[in-house]
Structure formats: structure tokens, C-alpha cells
Amino acid sequence: MHELKRDGNLSNVELAKRVNLSASACLRRVQELEKNEVILGYRVVTAPEAMGRGFVAYVTVGLAIHTKAAQEGFERAMAVANEVAECHNIAGPFEYLLRVETRDLASYKRFHTEVLGTQPHVSAISTLIVMGSPKDERG
């Protein structure tokens, strides 16, 4: 699993070599992991700056109303917001933690004002700006 997490683009032959299995045994194991939904998919990791998303912030969002409808409405809005790379419903003083990726501070401000600021039931927004990521193992 470690080898696939590092490079999901490995050929079966190369993966088998790295984990000391025959190619057929390796393929069977990977297929079993996919079938059992241990492996959910494969992704391409892109350079954020090259994609126009070099500004990263984590944003906590509090809702004034805690109904299922309010949460579902917020989640639908975040699902279609291109700037939101991740949306997590969390326990604690806030309801949501977002990973927001934009071109720069000005485009983040626009997102903050025009997207988050227009959502009904949003009562609190707090932004943490990422200054560097010495460790990032998201796949």
C-alpha cells in the first residue's frame, strides 16, 4: 500500500518488484483492495501555483442554526464552490473546516465576501492562512 500511495501510477510489474511479489499475485492483491474499497481511486497531484491555486487557507465556519436543512444547504453550496478543495463537518466550536485554494489574497477575499458571506445561517468565519507546508501527504 505504501508504494501505491507514493506513486499510484506504478505499473503492476514495477509494483510487484518493489513489494517482492509475482506480477499476478500483486495484481490480485490490488484488485482485492479495490473491490473491498480500501483503494477508492487514483489521483494526479498537481502544482498549486501552476494551476492558479497558490494561496491556501483553512477556514472555520460556524452556523447560527444547526438544523439538518441548514447543514445540507451549506454543504451543497460548498460542493459547487470551485475554491473549496475540502469541506469537513467537524466537532467543536465550529461546524465546518474548509480547505480553500485560490490564486491570491484578493481572490480569497472575493470568495470570503461573495461566497461564504452570502450563505444563509453562517454566523462565524475564521481564516488561517497557510504560509508553508513542510509535510503534506494528501493523495
Short mmCIF file of C-alpha atoms in Angstrom, two decimals:
data_model
loop_
_atom_site.label_atom_id
_atom_site.label_comp_id
_atom_site.label_asym_id
_atom_site.label_seq_id
_atom_site.Cartn_x
_atom_site.Cartn_y
_atom_site.Cartn_z
CA MET A 1 0.00 0.00 0.00
CA HIS A 2 2.86 2.34 0.86
CA GLU A 3 4.31 2.10 -2.65
CA LEU A 4 0.96 2.84 -4.30
CA LYS A 5 0.35 5.82 -2.00
CA ARG A 6 3.74 7.22 -3.03
CA ASP A 7 3.13 6.62 -6.75
CA GLY A 8 -0.30 5.48 -7.88
CA ASN A 9 0.95 5.48 -11.47
CA LEU A 10 3.26 2.47 -10.97
CA SER A 11 2.85 -0.35 -13.43
CA ASN A 12 1.83 -3.67 -11.91
CA VAL A 13 5.21 -5.15 -12.87
CA GLU A 14 7.13 -2.36 -11.11
CA LEU A 15 4.86 -2.53 -8.04
CA ALA A 16 5.33 -6.31 -7.86
CA LYS A 17 9.11 -5.85 -7.97
CA ARG A 18 9.04 -3.28 -5.16
CA VAL A 19 6.91 -5.46 -2.86
CA ASN A 20 8.62 -8.77 -3.76
CA LEU A 21 5.59 -10.50 -5.30
CA SER A 22 4.92 -12.06 -8.64
CA ALA A 23 3.06 -9.78 -11.05
CA SER A 24 -0.04 -12.00 -10.95
CA ALA A 25 -0.14 -12.12 -7.13
CA CYS A 26 0.39 -8.37 -6.96
CA LEU A 27 -2.44 -7.70 -9.42
CA ARG A 28 -4.79 -9.96 -7.44
CA ARG A 29 -3.98 -8.10 -4.20
CA VAL A 30 -4.52 -4.68 -5.76
CA GLN A 31 -7.81 -5.82 -7.32
CA GLU A 32 -8.93 -7.17 -3.95
CA LEU A 33 -8.10 -3.85 -2.29
CA GLU A 34 -10.13 -2.04 -4.96
CA LYS A 35 -13.04 -4.49 -4.63
CA ASN A 36 -13.09 -4.07 -0.83
CA GLU A 37 -12.95 -0.27 -1.24
CA VAL A 38 -9.66 0.06 0.60
CA ILE A 39 -8.36 1.74 -2.56
CA LEU A 40 -11.03 4.27 -3.53
CA GLY A 41 -9.33 5.73 -6.58
CA TYR A 42 -6.21 7.17 -8.11
CA ARG A 43 -5.36 10.85 -8.43
CA VAL A 44 -2.98 13.21 -10.11
CA VAL A 45 -1.20 15.62 -7.76
CA THR A 46 -0.72 19.00 -9.42
CA ALA A 47 1.44 22.00 -8.56
CA PRO A 48 -0.96 24.51 -6.95
CA GLU A 49 0.84 27.57 -8.34
CA ALA A 50 0.77 26.17 -11.87
CA MET A 51 -2.98 25.62 -11.50
CA GLY A 52 -3.59 29.18 -10.27
CA ARG A 53 -4.25 28.00 -6.71
CA GLY A 54 -1.10 29.00 -4.83
CA PHE A 55 -2.93 30.76 -1.97
CA VAL A 56 -4.21 28.25 0.58
CA ALA A 57 -6.28 28.90 3.68
CA TYR A 58 -8.09 26.78 6.20
CA VAL A 59 -11.39 28.34 7.14
CA THR A 60 -13.61 27.51 10.09
CA VAL A 61 -17.30 28.24 9.62
CA GLY A 62 -19.95 28.43 12.31
CA LEU A 63 -23.66 28.23 11.60
CA ALA A 64 -26.30 30.16 13.55
CA ILE A 65 -28.85 27.41 13.01
CA HIS A 66 -27.98 23.76 13.48
CA THR A 67 -30.76 22.08 11.57
CA LYS A 68 -30.21 19.34 9.04
CA ALA A 69 -31.58 21.63 6.32
CA ALA A 70 -29.11 24.41 7.21
CA GLN A 71 -26.18 21.99 7.12
CA GLU A 72 -27.27 20.39 3.86
CA GLY A 73 -27.73 23.82 2.26
CA PHE A 74 -24.24 24.90 3.31
CA GLU A 75 -22.72 21.62 2.12
CA ARG A 76 -24.42 21.93 -1.30
CA ALA A 77 -23.04 25.45 -1.69
CA MET A 78 -19.50 24.33 -0.80
CA ALA A 79 -19.72 21.34 -3.16
CA VAL A 80 -20.12 23.68 -6.14
CA ALA A 81 -17.65 26.36 -4.97
CA ASN A 82 -14.52 25.85 -7.10
CA GLU A 83 -12.29 27.40 -4.44
CA VAL A 84 -13.21 24.76 -1.84
CA ALA A 85 -10.84 21.80 -2.12
CA GLU A 86 -12.09 20.14 1.07
CA CYS A 87 -15.16 20.56 3.28
CA HIS A 88 -15.31 18.75 6.62
CA ASN A 89 -18.16 18.71 9.13
CA ILE A 90 -16.34 18.83 12.46
CA ALA A 91 -16.99 18.63 16.20
CA GLY A 92 -16.01 21.59 18.35
CA PRO A 93 -16.76 25.30 18.41
CA PHE A 94 -17.40 25.44 14.64
CA GLU A 95 -19.45 23.24 12.32
CA TYR A 96 -17.14 23.20 9.28
CA LEU A 97 -13.48 23.25 8.33
CA LEU A 98 -12.71 24.18 4.73
CA ARG A 99 -9.51 23.99 2.73
CA VAL A 100 -9.75 26.89 0.30
CA GLU A 101 -7.35 27.31 -2.63
CA THR A 102 -7.30 30.49 -4.72
CA ARG A 103 -4.90 32.44 -6.92
CA ASP A 104 -4.03 35.09 -4.31
CA LEU A 105 -5.27 37.06 -1.30
CA ALA A 106 -7.53 39.26 -3.44
CA SER A 107 -9.30 36.25 -4.94
CA TYR A 108 -9.65 34.73 -1.47
CA LYS A 109 -11.25 37.98 -0.27
CA ARG A 110 -13.74 37.75 -3.14
CA PHE A 111 -14.57 34.14 -2.15
CA HIS A 112 -14.90 35.18 1.50
CA THR A 113 -17.26 38.03 0.66
CA GLU A 114 -19.24 36.73 -2.30
CA VAL A 115 -19.49 33.03 -1.48
CA LEU A 116 -19.12 32.48 2.26
CA GLY A 117 -20.55 35.88 3.17
CA THR A 118 -23.74 35.25 1.23
CA GLN A 119 -24.57 31.86 2.75
CA PRO A 120 -27.64 31.88 4.95
CA HIS A 121 -27.07 30.78 8.55
CA VAL A 122 -23.29 31.46 8.51
CA SER A 123 -22.57 33.20 11.80
CA ALA A 124 -18.77 33.00 12.09
CA ILE A 125 -15.86 32.75 9.67
CA SER A 126 -12.25 32.44 10.78
CA THR A 127 -9.35 32.20 8.32
CA LEU A 128 -5.95 30.56 8.85
CA ILE A 129 -3.55 31.33 6.01
CA VAL A 130 -1.06 28.60 5.08
CA MET A 131 2.45 30.04 4.92
CA GLY A 132 4.17 26.76 4.04
CA SER A 133 3.57 23.01 4.08
CA PRO A 134 6.66 21.11 5.24
CA LYS A 135 4.61 17.90 5.26
CA ASP A 136 1.61 17.20 3.04
CA GLU A 137 0.65 13.58 2.38
CA ARG A 138 -2.76 14.17 0.85
CA GLY A 139 -3.10 11.96 -2.20
#
